[in-house]
Amino acid sequence: MAPRIPSAKATLSYPLFSVDFDPLDDHFLLVGGGGGENRSGVGNKITLLGATSRSEISELGEEELSRDEDSVTTLAIARRTSKQSVLAFAGINSSAASQDKGKNEHLRTFDVKYPPRRQPVIGEGPEEEPEEPEDKDIEISEVSRSSLFSPSSAPKKETYQRVLRLSALRQRDNTLPRLGAVATGLAPEGEGEIVLFDTRAKSLGQKSIRGRIDLKGHEAADVDIIESGDGEYQVAYCVDYETYIYKIDEDAQSSGGNSPASDPAPVYMIPHPDTFAYEHSRPHFRALRFLTPSLVVLLQNHPHRSGVELLVLKLGKGLGDIVRRKRLHRSMKAAVSLDVSILDDNKGQEKQFVVAVAGQDISIALFTLKYTARKGIGKFKSYTVLRNVHPLQITKICFSNFIPPAHPVTSITLPQYLKLASVSMGNTVVVHTFPLVPIPFRSKTPHYVLSSPSQTPKTAMAIIVALLATIFSAFIFQAFVEIRGGTPPYLGAVDYLHPKVSSWIARPYVLSNMTASAQSETPTATVTAESHPTPGSSGPDGETDTPSMTPDIKKLQELRQSMGENTALILKHGPEGITADLDEQSKVGADRGKRWEDMAHAERERWQHRLGGAEEWMLEEGKSILKGIFFSEMGARVAQAAQ
C-alpha cells in the first residue's frame, strides 16, 4: 500500500508536453504544450500555475501562441529578472514555411510577470500557507526568438528542439550564471548537435553560444549539466547505446564556443549481448541526470518493452563503472521521463538523492539514494509507486528546486517540502507534495531528507500473515506428530488418512514406561488361573468385576489357558492404562471392541506398543496369543470427551 501523499490536480484545454518550477519559489510553475501546427480546435499555449495549496492548483495566467507554429515541446525557467518576474526559455519550432526557407527560430524567450501575493507572516503555524496571488497584473510576453542550431542542408526540414536543459541553481543567488543546452531531434544524418549557451542574456545569439557538440549521426536522448568548479561545467549526454562527458572551462566560455575544446569522452557503452544469447537486441538509454560530478544515474529501457532499469555510473579516468542497478516494477514496460532532486547538507559530506521515473503505465516510481563522503553511494531504496496519476500518457515530470533554509534553524523556520509535477497528453497537471524531515531532528544545522512513508499498514499486514503462517505450521506439525505416534490423537489426523496410507506411515501413540510404573504402584486385582472372576459375577454393588492389569505376553498366555471355551477376553485402553474384562462370547458385540483378526495393520501396531515389549509380539508366538482377543478404545474416547 502506497503512503498517502498530498496531491493537487488541474485540467487545462490542451495537451501538455513540458513543465518547470520556478527555481527560487516552488509556488509557481510553467506548463506548455498544444496541438501543433495546422490543427484546428487545439491551440498552443504557455500557462502559469499556482501551487501554493497542497490540494489545489490555480490557473494564474495564460499566453495563447500562434497556431501556425509547432507546440511547446520544452520549457525551462532560467532566472529572476525582478522580484515579481522570471525569464523562461521554450522550445517552439517555426512554421513549416519558415523552415523551408532555412529559418527555424526554435528557442523562444518569455518574460513572465507574477502577481503580488501575501507573504507568510513570521510565527505562522506550520500548517498555514500563504494565500494564492490574485489573478491580476499577470503577463506572459515573448521577448526574443533565437536560432542556435546550424542551418540544415536537407531538402525536407524536420529538425526540432528535442531537449532543453539548464544547470541547477543551488543557492538563492539570482546573479549566479547558469549554463543551458539544447539538442536537436529528427535531424538529418550528420546534422545532429548539442548547443551550449549562456542564459544571462534575454536575447540569445551567436555570442551567447559556449560550445557545440557534434553527435556524429546520432540523436541525443537526454542532456544534463553540472557545475564542477568555479566557472567549470560538465555536460553529460546519452545516445541510444552510449554515454558521453563533455567539459566546459573558462577558455571555452570566454571564446564564444570557438576554442579548441576537447572532444566528448565516451564513458559507458551498453555491451552487446552474447552471441548465443536468446535476445540479441540491446537496451537503449532514455534519460540521465548528474548526482555528483563523478556519479551519473542512467535510465534505460529494455528491448521489446520488456522492462526498465536504473543504473548509477561512477566516472573516472577513461570508461566508468556501473556501481548500482535497480530493475523497476514489472508493470512499467517502458520509461518516458526521469528527474532527480538533490537534498544536500550544504557541506558535501552527506546527501540524499530522490529519483523519480515515469512509465508508460501512467505510474511514477520514486527511489532514494544515500551518499556519504566516506562510504560513497548507497543502494536504491524504493520509496513509493504513484499509480494512475493521469488519464493518459505522462509526457514529463519535474522536481521543484530544493534550497535548504538558512542556518541556524529556529522555531520560526517553516516546514520544508519537495514537490513533484507531472503533465500528460490528457491535458492534466498533477503536483505531489512530499514532506521533508531534518536530520538530526533537533539540530540547529540539520540537513533535510525525504521522510519515510508510513509503514503501519505494511507492518500490520506482515504481522497478520506471520501469525496465520505460524498457526498453519503448528497445525501441520501437530498432525504430523500424531500420525507418527508422538502425541495423543487430539486432532484425529490418522482417521482422515486412507487405510493404505495409514498402514505405511502411521504409528501408534506409545505410552512411556513411566505410566506403566505408576500403574504398578497402584493396588490392582491380578487375574490368574486360580483366582479370576467368573463371567457374569457381580460385586457388592451389582457391577461386573473389572480387573486392572498391565499384561505382558506371559500373563496373557496364562490367562488364555485358564479361560473356558465360551469366555471372551476384552482389553480396554483408557486414561489409567489397560484393563481387562471377561465376558461370555455371546454377549460381546461390535460395540465392545474389535477382534485382533479384524484390526488394521496400524491398529495392531498401536496395540503392540501399548502392551509393551513390541519385539515379543512381533514373533509368531505373540501373534497367536492375541488372536481371538477383543480390543477396545472406548475408555480413551470417553476420557477425551470429558476433558
XYZ file of C-alpha atoms in Angstrom:
643
model
C 0.000 0.000 0.000
C 1.441 3.351 -1.085
C 1.734 6.109 1.532
C -0.900 8.851 1.452
C 0.826 11.739 -0.289
C -0.931 15.095 -0.759
C -1.594 15.884 -4.411
C -3.341 18.549 -6.452
C -4.657 18.239 -9.989
C -5.721 20.664 -12.713
C -7.112 20.055 -16.197
C -6.315 22.544 -18.954
C -7.618 22.898 -22.507
C -4.625 21.458 -24.391
C -2.186 18.522 -24.207
C 0.912 19.246 -22.116
C 4.481 18.348 -23.049
C 6.676 20.424 -20.722
C 6.755 21.703 -17.146
C 9.188 23.529 -14.873
C 9.167 25.088 -11.403
C 10.493 28.497 -10.533
C 13.917 27.537 -9.073
C 13.551 30.144 -6.298
C 9.848 29.688 -5.478
C 8.098 26.345 -5.855
C 4.695 28.021 -5.525
C 4.866 28.845 -9.245
C 5.309 26.582 -12.243
C 5.011 26.922 -16.004
C 3.478 24.333 -18.312
C 3.358 24.312 -22.085
C 2.043 22.298 -24.991
C -0.645 22.394 -27.630
C -1.942 20.811 -30.788
C 0.916 21.903 -33.023
C 0.741 23.438 -36.475
C -2.454 23.348 -38.595
C -4.543 21.524 -36.038
C -7.837 23.285 -35.605
C -9.525 23.310 -32.235
C -6.430 22.858 -30.057
C -4.199 25.870 -29.568
C -0.584 26.193 -28.496
C -0.206 27.786 -25.068
C 2.002 28.519 -22.060
C 0.240 28.661 -18.690
C 1.384 29.976 -15.313
C 0.028 27.887 -12.436
C -0.021 28.472 -8.698
C 0.843 25.526 -6.448
C 0.626 27.241 -3.069
C -2.006 24.849 -1.752
C -1.142 21.169 -1.429
C -4.652 20.197 -2.515
C -5.391 22.661 -5.318
C -3.706 24.109 -8.400
C -4.843 27.517 -9.602
C -4.517 28.851 -13.127
C -2.930 32.317 -12.839
C -2.226 33.325 -16.407
C -2.034 32.004 -19.951
C -0.411 33.030 -23.237
C -2.026 31.945 -26.489
C 0.629 31.202 -29.115
C 0.413 31.039 -32.888
C -1.370 28.029 -34.339
C 0.811 28.277 -37.449
C 3.825 27.112 -35.467
C 4.699 23.993 -33.518
C 3.582 23.289 -29.963
C 5.720 23.943 -26.898
C 7.939 20.866 -26.650
C 10.409 22.014 -23.951
C 10.300 24.623 -21.203
C 12.695 25.937 -18.521
C 12.660 28.888 -16.114
C 16.122 30.455 -16.134
C 16.251 33.248 -13.560
C 14.510 36.141 -11.894
C 14.552 39.434 -13.744
C 12.922 41.214 -10.791
C 11.156 40.313 -7.562
C 7.939 39.677 -9.460
C 9.096 38.317 -12.845
C 11.147 35.488 -14.308
C 12.803 34.722 -17.628
C 11.810 31.441 -19.267
C 13.011 29.571 -22.356
C 10.741 27.468 -24.556
C 11.331 25.139 -27.468
C 8.912 26.077 -30.278
C 9.579 25.276 -33.901
C 8.834 27.879 -36.522
C 6.208 27.176 -39.160
C 6.922 24.685 -41.920
C 7.027 27.544 -44.424
C 9.718 29.347 -42.426
C 11.751 26.165 -42.061
C 11.638 25.552 -45.811
C 13.212 28.973 -46.211
C 16.020 27.915 -43.868
C 14.753 29.833 -40.852
C 13.804 27.988 -37.688
C 13.712 30.136 -34.566
C 13.362 27.183 -32.247
C 14.354 28.815 -28.926
C 11.964 31.465 -27.582
C 12.452 33.701 -24.548
C 9.456 34.747 -22.446
C 9.126 37.231 -19.616
C 6.613 36.065 -17.008
C 5.339 38.641 -14.509
C 3.998 37.350 -11.224
C 1.100 38.964 -9.398
C 1.665 40.296 -5.863
C 0.757 37.867 -3.126
C 0.710 37.916 0.642
C 3.966 36.705 2.093
C 3.893 34.290 5.072
C 3.970 36.054 8.414
C 6.742 35.102 10.792
C 5.271 32.989 13.546
C 2.523 31.359 11.486
C 1.749 27.767 12.322
C 3.388 25.066 10.202
C 0.111 24.132 8.518
C -0.734 27.700 7.472
C 0.200 28.664 3.916
C 0.437 31.983 2.077
C -2.611 32.994 0.141
C -2.844 32.493 -3.598
C -1.929 35.561 -5.664
C -4.742 37.492 -7.206
C -5.439 36.994 -10.898
C -4.352 40.458 -11.957
C -1.227 42.061 -13.357
C -0.220 38.689 -14.790
C 1.562 38.868 -18.112
C 3.389 36.301 -20.224
C 5.089 38.018 -23.128
C 7.575 36.874 -25.749
C 10.897 38.702 -25.529
C 13.020 37.189 -28.293
C 13.424 34.359 -30.778
C 16.713 32.624 -31.419
C 18.141 30.026 -33.764
C 21.162 28.295 -32.255
C 21.275 25.174 -34.425
C 23.398 25.098 -37.531
C 21.417 25.605 -40.766
C 20.150 22.365 -42.273
C 21.083 21.328 -45.786
C 18.416 18.625 -46.042
C 15.676 19.129 -48.644
C 12.981 18.468 -46.023
C 13.428 20.390 -42.804
C 12.110 18.383 -39.836
C 14.660 19.225 -37.131
C 13.130 20.374 -33.858
C 14.383 21.198 -30.369
C 14.029 17.914 -28.537
C 15.931 18.729 -25.337
C 16.286 21.902 -23.272
C 18.281 21.681 -20.044
C 19.791 24.240 -17.647
C 22.369 23.740 -14.928
C 20.934 23.614 -11.420
C 20.655 26.665 -9.176
C 21.875 25.543 -5.756
C 21.813 28.885 -3.906
C 19.359 31.737 -3.504
C 21.591 33.997 -5.550
C 19.920 35.148 -8.733
C 23.162 36.555 -10.142
C 24.871 33.168 -10.424
C 25.366 32.133 -14.055
C 23.603 29.066 -15.435
C 24.667 27.111 -18.470
C 21.977 25.947 -20.885
C 21.890 23.219 -23.531
C 19.575 22.459 -26.442
C 19.690 19.300 -28.560
C 18.235 18.508 -31.964
C 15.596 15.939 -32.740
C 14.812 14.320 -36.128
C 17.897 15.953 -37.579
C 19.172 14.658 -40.937
C 22.158 12.334 -40.991
C 25.258 14.160 -39.772
C 23.417 17.306 -38.599
C 22.512 16.310 -35.042
C 24.134 18.524 -32.423
C 24.015 19.905 -28.899
C 24.467 23.656 -28.445
C 25.595 25.091 -25.097
C 24.699 28.714 -24.285
C 24.830 31.351 -21.555
C 21.423 32.061 -20.018
C 22.139 35.590 -18.737
C 21.108 37.413 -21.903
C 17.440 37.958 -22.756
C 18.135 37.830 -26.479
C 20.267 34.833 -27.361
C 22.562 34.895 -30.353
C 25.851 33.541 -31.577
C 27.670 35.448 -28.836
C 25.760 33.505 -26.209
C 26.957 30.124 -27.535
C 29.575 28.447 -25.304
C 30.107 25.274 -27.271
C 28.822 22.841 -29.887
C 28.860 19.070 -29.712
C 28.635 17.117 -32.948
C 26.554 13.983 -32.355
C 28.136 12.274 -35.392
C 24.955 10.895 -36.866
C 23.278 10.098 -33.535
C 20.426 11.768 -31.707
C 20.726 12.838 -28.076
C 18.130 11.151 -25.891
C 18.870 13.451 -22.942
C 21.353 16.055 -21.675
C 22.327 17.219 -18.197
C 24.740 19.825 -16.831
C 26.513 20.162 -13.500
C 28.929 22.787 -12.218
C 32.149 21.003 -11.292
C 34.102 24.058 -10.200
C 34.197 27.811 -10.302
C 33.034 28.550 -13.836
C 33.644 24.964 -14.972
C 30.875 22.622 -16.092
C 30.446 19.022 -17.086
C 27.887 18.113 -19.735
C 26.614 14.542 -19.879
C 24.530 13.257 -22.762
C 23.396 9.883 -23.977
C 22.506 8.465 -27.369
C 20.898 5.097 -27.926
C 23.735 2.929 -26.562
C 26.490 5.281 -25.351
C 27.030 7.957 -22.729
C 29.480 10.848 -23.143
C 31.005 13.580 -20.954
C 31.953 16.992 -22.309
C 33.793 19.600 -20.220
C 33.456 23.376 -20.475
C 36.137 25.575 -18.957
C 36.712 29.319 -18.691
C 38.526 29.483 -22.048
C 35.620 27.891 -23.884
C 33.115 30.222 -22.226
C 35.076 33.367 -22.976
C 35.686 32.497 -26.631
C 32.053 32.062 -27.611
C 32.391 28.358 -28.134
C 35.190 28.672 -30.716
C 38.060 27.455 -28.532
C 39.606 24.081 -29.304
C 37.759 22.266 -26.504
C 38.354 18.574 -26.160
C 36.015 16.164 -27.888
C 33.308 14.432 -25.856
C 34.718 11.455 -23.998
C 32.785 8.168 -24.059
C 32.318 6.919 -20.503
C 29.940 3.983 -20.924
C 28.575 1.774 -23.677
C 25.815 -0.814 -23.328
C 27.562 -4.120 -24.076
C 26.470 -6.287 -26.969
C 24.617 -9.455 -25.968
C 26.371 -12.789 -26.060
C 26.438 -14.497 -29.461
C 24.499 -17.452 -28.117
C 22.033 -15.372 -26.114
C 18.330 -15.740 -26.826
C 17.842 -11.960 -27.101
C 20.205 -10.144 -29.478
C 18.763 -6.633 -29.014
C 20.352 -4.223 -26.588
C 18.653 -1.918 -24.096
C 18.751 1.754 -25.028
C 19.151 4.889 -22.921
C 16.132 7.099 -22.313
C 17.437 9.745 -19.885
C 20.221 10.662 -17.469
C 20.923 13.001 -14.561
C 24.035 14.011 -12.629
C 24.121 13.106 -8.949
C 27.598 14.469 -8.297
C 30.388 15.434 -10.718
C 31.542 11.802 -10.534
C 28.174 9.984 -10.394
C 25.502 9.811 -13.103
C 22.181 7.989 -12.920
C 21.114 6.411 -16.234
C 17.641 5.296 -17.261
C 17.427 2.537 -19.841
C 14.542 0.711 -21.500
C 14.955 -2.965 -22.259
C 14.142 -4.200 -25.777
C 10.589 -5.029 -26.859
C 9.115 -3.086 -23.924
C 10.308 -5.760 -21.516
C 11.201 -3.538 -18.578
C 13.030 -0.518 -17.176
C 16.294 -0.324 -15.259
C 18.163 2.399 -13.367
C 21.972 2.438 -13.356
C 24.452 4.509 -11.365
C 27.634 5.216 -13.349
C 30.805 6.159 -11.478
C 33.083 8.307 -13.586
C 36.842 8.034 -13.524
C 39.718 8.107 -15.939
C 38.514 6.550 -19.149
C 35.402 4.407 -19.045
C 33.223 4.493 -15.961
C 31.885 1.626 -13.875
C 28.297 0.702 -13.067
C 28.139 0.608 -9.258
C 24.374 0.295 -8.678
C 21.454 -1.274 -10.577
C 17.722 -1.291 -9.929
C 15.069 -3.058 -12.004
C 11.704 -1.298 -11.769
C 8.317 -2.911 -11.127
C 7.031 -5.279 -13.812
C 4.030 -3.245 -14.876
C 6.371 -0.483 -16.095
C 7.361 -1.817 -19.522
C 8.980 1.408 -20.760
C 10.010 4.702 -19.143
C 9.126 8.104 -20.575
C 10.731 10.617 -18.180
C 13.287 10.933 -15.375
C 14.148 13.575 -12.810
C 16.374 13.778 -9.725
C 16.306 16.028 -6.674
C 19.497 16.517 -4.668
C 18.976 17.068 -0.943
C 22.368 18.322 0.254
C 23.687 19.054 3.748
C 25.478 22.178 2.458
C 28.796 20.603 3.409
C 29.069 17.901 0.770
C 29.546 15.209 3.420
C 26.105 13.637 3.225
C 23.374 13.800 0.580
C 20.140 12.126 -0.322
C 19.086 11.772 -3.945
C 15.414 11.367 -4.781
C 14.887 9.667 -8.153
C 11.536 9.704 -9.972
C 10.725 7.649 -13.084
C 7.510 7.956 -15.097
C 6.385 4.948 -17.107
C 4.055 4.106 -19.943
C 1.643 2.584 -17.397
C 0.828 6.105 -16.086
C 2.728 5.416 -12.864
C 5.613 7.231 -11.189
C 8.164 5.226 -9.185
C 10.228 7.034 -6.549
C 13.527 5.871 -5.051
C 16.093 7.305 -2.667
C 19.867 7.006 -2.697
C 22.073 7.897 0.234
C 25.533 9.303 -0.317
C 28.279 9.878 2.227
C 31.802 11.073 1.590
C 33.199 8.090 3.485
C 31.073 5.217 2.117
C 30.085 6.599 -1.257
C 26.764 5.866 -2.904
C 24.296 3.514 -1.245
C 21.705 1.167 -2.724
C 18.426 2.133 -4.338
C 15.629 2.158 -1.776
C 12.090 2.118 -3.052
C 10.028 4.955 -1.577
C 6.652 4.504 -3.263
C 4.889 3.972 -6.588
C 2.229 6.506 -7.570
C -0.240 4.678 -9.801
C -2.859 6.014 -12.238
C -1.558 9.553 -11.841
C -3.068 10.757 -15.147
C -5.819 9.619 -17.502
C -3.432 9.419 -20.475
C 0.281 9.067 -21.209
C 2.670 11.031 -18.988
C 4.942 13.287 -21.051
C 7.182 14.987 -18.471
C 7.985 15.004 -14.742
C 9.892 17.660 -12.825
C 11.024 18.149 -9.213
C 10.991 21.538 -7.545
C 14.409 23.013 -6.792
C 15.007 22.470 -3.086
C 17.236 25.049 -1.410
C 17.591 24.390 2.349
C 16.743 27.173 4.814
C 19.465 29.297 6.304
C 21.231 28.058 9.406
C 20.748 28.079 12.319
C 17.262 26.584 12.164
C 14.929 28.107 14.755
C 11.366 27.580 15.934
C 10.077 30.024 13.322
C 11.611 28.049 10.429
C 8.736 26.714 8.348
C 8.384 23.027 7.432
C 10.169 22.050 4.253
C 8.635 20.225 1.296
C 9.687 18.727 -2.012
C 7.243 18.907 -4.916
C 6.938 16.725 -8.000
C 4.977 17.964 -11.028
C 3.868 15.765 -13.910
C 1.959 16.550 -17.111
C 0.218 14.359 -19.653
C -1.379 14.065 -23.053
C -4.718 14.157 -21.245
C -4.390 17.931 -20.578
C -3.726 17.288 -16.880
C -1.064 18.524 -14.484
C -0.584 16.929 -11.059
C 1.626 18.182 -8.226
C 2.572 15.809 -5.375
C 3.967 17.317 -2.158
C 6.441 15.287 -0.092
C 7.313 16.329 3.486
C 10.990 16.602 4.376
C 12.389 15.940 7.834
C 15.509 17.470 9.425
C 18.380 15.148 10.312
C 19.386 15.275 13.198
C 15.909 16.194 14.348
C 16.721 18.841 16.988
C 19.929 20.100 15.423
C 20.360 23.786 14.639
C 22.181 22.880 11.425
C 20.330 19.856 10.049
C 20.072 18.613 6.506
C 16.709 17.619 5.105
C 15.763 14.224 3.715
C 12.644 12.662 2.295
C 10.724 11.248 5.218
C 9.970 7.540 5.150
C 6.405 6.655 4.159
C 4.166 5.183 6.820
C 4.959 1.522 7.427
C 1.933 0.875 9.685
C -0.234 -0.863 7.047
C 2.708 -2.932 5.843
C 3.694 -3.859 9.400
C 0.138 -4.858 10.370
C -0.223 -6.971 7.248
C 3.135 -8.626 7.904
C 2.105 -9.474 11.475
C -1.205 -10.978 10.309
C 0.489 -13.052 7.620
C 3.164 -14.234 10.061
C 0.505 -15.182 12.644
C -1.527 -17.148 10.102
C 1.610 -18.880 8.849
C 2.565 -19.807 12.412
C -0.875 -21.247 13.168
C -0.906 -23.223 9.940
C 2.602 -24.544 10.577
C 1.667 -25.579 14.127
C -1.436 -27.375 12.835
C 0.572 -29.279 10.217
C 3.271 -30.133 12.755
C 0.709 -31.429 15.284
C -0.996 -33.558 12.627
C 2.361 -34.991 11.518
C 3.420 -35.790 15.080
C 0.072 -37.508 15.746
C 0.389 -39.609 12.611
C 3.876 -40.682 13.642
C 2.680 -41.523 17.166
C 4.473 -38.745 19.032
C 1.405 -37.315 20.824
C -2.092 -38.446 21.781
C -4.573 -38.096 18.911
C -6.011 -34.676 19.759
C -6.771 -33.827 16.109
C -7.508 -37.370 14.997
C -5.331 -36.896 11.933
C -4.939 -40.658 11.424
C -8.698 -41.013 10.893
C -8.501 -38.823 7.790
C -5.827 -40.940 6.120
C -6.567 -43.617 3.578
C -6.169 -47.096 5.099
C -3.269 -47.931 2.802
C -1.532 -44.643 3.537
C -2.208 -45.116 7.233
C -0.627 -48.582 7.137
C 2.510 -47.113 5.511
C 3.216 -44.039 7.619
C 1.003 -44.081 10.725
C 2.459 -45.103 14.073
C 0.537 -45.607 17.307
C 0.985 -43.340 20.315
C 3.358 -45.104 22.702
C 2.754 -44.749 26.464
C 6.016 -44.271 28.285
C 7.277 -46.747 30.803
C 6.581 -44.099 33.414
C 2.852 -44.772 33.038
C 3.420 -48.468 33.489
C 5.498 -47.922 36.604
C 2.902 -45.528 38.012
C 0.222 -48.127 37.474
C 2.305 -50.834 39.168
C 2.362 -48.741 42.374
C -1.483 -48.724 42.499
C -3.098 -51.807 44.086
C -4.780 -53.803 41.306
C -6.525 -57.106 41.051
C -4.442 -59.670 39.219
C -6.166 -62.172 37.030
C -4.633 -65.617 37.390
C -5.646 -69.131 36.568
C -6.548 -69.827 40.189
C -8.417 -66.615 41.077
C -10.145 -64.990 38.121
C -13.742 -63.904 38.411
C -16.317 -65.977 36.683
C -18.081 -64.399 33.770
C -21.184 -62.525 34.843
C -20.315 -62.449 38.597
C -21.207 -59.220 40.379
C -19.677 -57.274 43.194
C -21.397 -55.795 46.208
C -22.955 -53.046 44.105
C -24.103 -55.402 41.417
C -21.389 -54.354 38.932
C -19.184 -56.725 36.989
C -15.676 -57.049 38.373
C -13.149 -55.415 36.039
C -9.597 -56.378 36.938
C -6.928 -53.766 36.070
C -3.664 -55.005 34.675
C -0.629 -54.236 32.575
C -0.453 -57.513 30.711
C 2.596 -58.913 29.070
C 2.918 -61.996 26.892
C 3.257 -64.396 29.827
C 0.207 -63.025 31.686
C -1.963 -63.253 28.577
C -0.737 -66.750 27.886
C -1.627 -67.887 31.412
C -4.993 -66.116 31.257
C -5.894 -67.673 27.915
C -5.096 -71.168 29.228
C -7.338 -70.712 32.308
C -10.323 -69.354 30.314
C -13.241 -71.521 29.281
C -14.199 -72.053 25.676
C -17.172 -69.620 25.858
C -15.244 -66.893 27.650
C -14.113 -63.719 25.806
C -11.195 -61.567 26.914
C -11.623 -57.804 26.284
C -8.652 -55.443 26.635
C -9.584 -51.776 27.107
C -7.309 -48.758 26.786
C -8.212 -45.788 28.963
C -6.619 -42.863 30.790
C -5.485 -45.136 33.608
C -3.857 -47.674 31.331
C -5.006 -51.064 30.073
C -7.742 -53.036 31.812
C -9.171 -56.473 31.108
C -12.776 -57.673 31.054
C -14.021 -61.250 30.924
C -17.417 -61.927 29.473
C -19.339 -64.587 27.617
C -18.707 -64.837 23.918
C -22.387 -64.478 23.121
C -22.642 -61.140 24.949
C -19.722 -59.487 23.206
C -20.786 -57.323 20.240
C -19.116 -54.868 17.879
C -19.595 -52.041 20.392
C -17.294 -53.794 22.871
C -14.272 -53.857 20.563
C -12.569 -55.472 17.599
C -11.001 -58.888 17.302
C -7.305 -58.975 16.602
C -8.024 -60.612 13.254
C -10.351 -57.730 12.229
C -7.973 -54.894 13.061
C -5.943 -52.912 10.516
C -2.180 -53.105 10.473
C -1.766 -49.655 12.078
C -4.203 -50.562 14.873
C -2.348 -53.815 15.585
C 0.951 -51.987 15.710
C -0.511 -49.399 18.079
C -1.716 -52.103 20.493
C 1.629 -53.939 20.353
C 3.340 -50.737 21.552
C 0.758 -50.242 24.272
C 1.231 -53.777 25.584
C 4.964 -53.232 25.824
C 7.768 -55.439 24.578
C 6.827 -54.877 20.963
C 9.579 -57.165 19.786
C 7.930 -60.091 21.605
C 4.553 -59.510 19.993
C 6.150 -59.474 16.554
C 7.046 -63.131 16.935
C 4.642 -65.777 15.742
C 4.045 -66.967 19.325
C 2.961 -63.479 20.393
C 0.659 -63.038 17.412
C -1.056 -66.361 18.053
C -1.837 -65.406 21.660
C -3.521 -62.162 20.543
C -5.863 -63.918 18.159
C -9.429 -64.047 19.431
C -8.924 -61.216 21.967
C -11.185 -58.174 21.749
C -9.543 -54.748 21.843
C -11.439 -51.590 22.779
C -10.514 -47.876 22.929
C -13.866 -46.641 24.208
C -12.374 -45.652 27.507
C -9.859 -43.379 25.808
C -12.576 -41.681 23.757
C -14.751 -41.085 26.806
C -11.790 -39.614 28.661
C -11.028 -37.237 25.778
C -14.683 -36.144 25.653
C -14.680 -35.461 29.392
C -11.543 -33.342 29.065
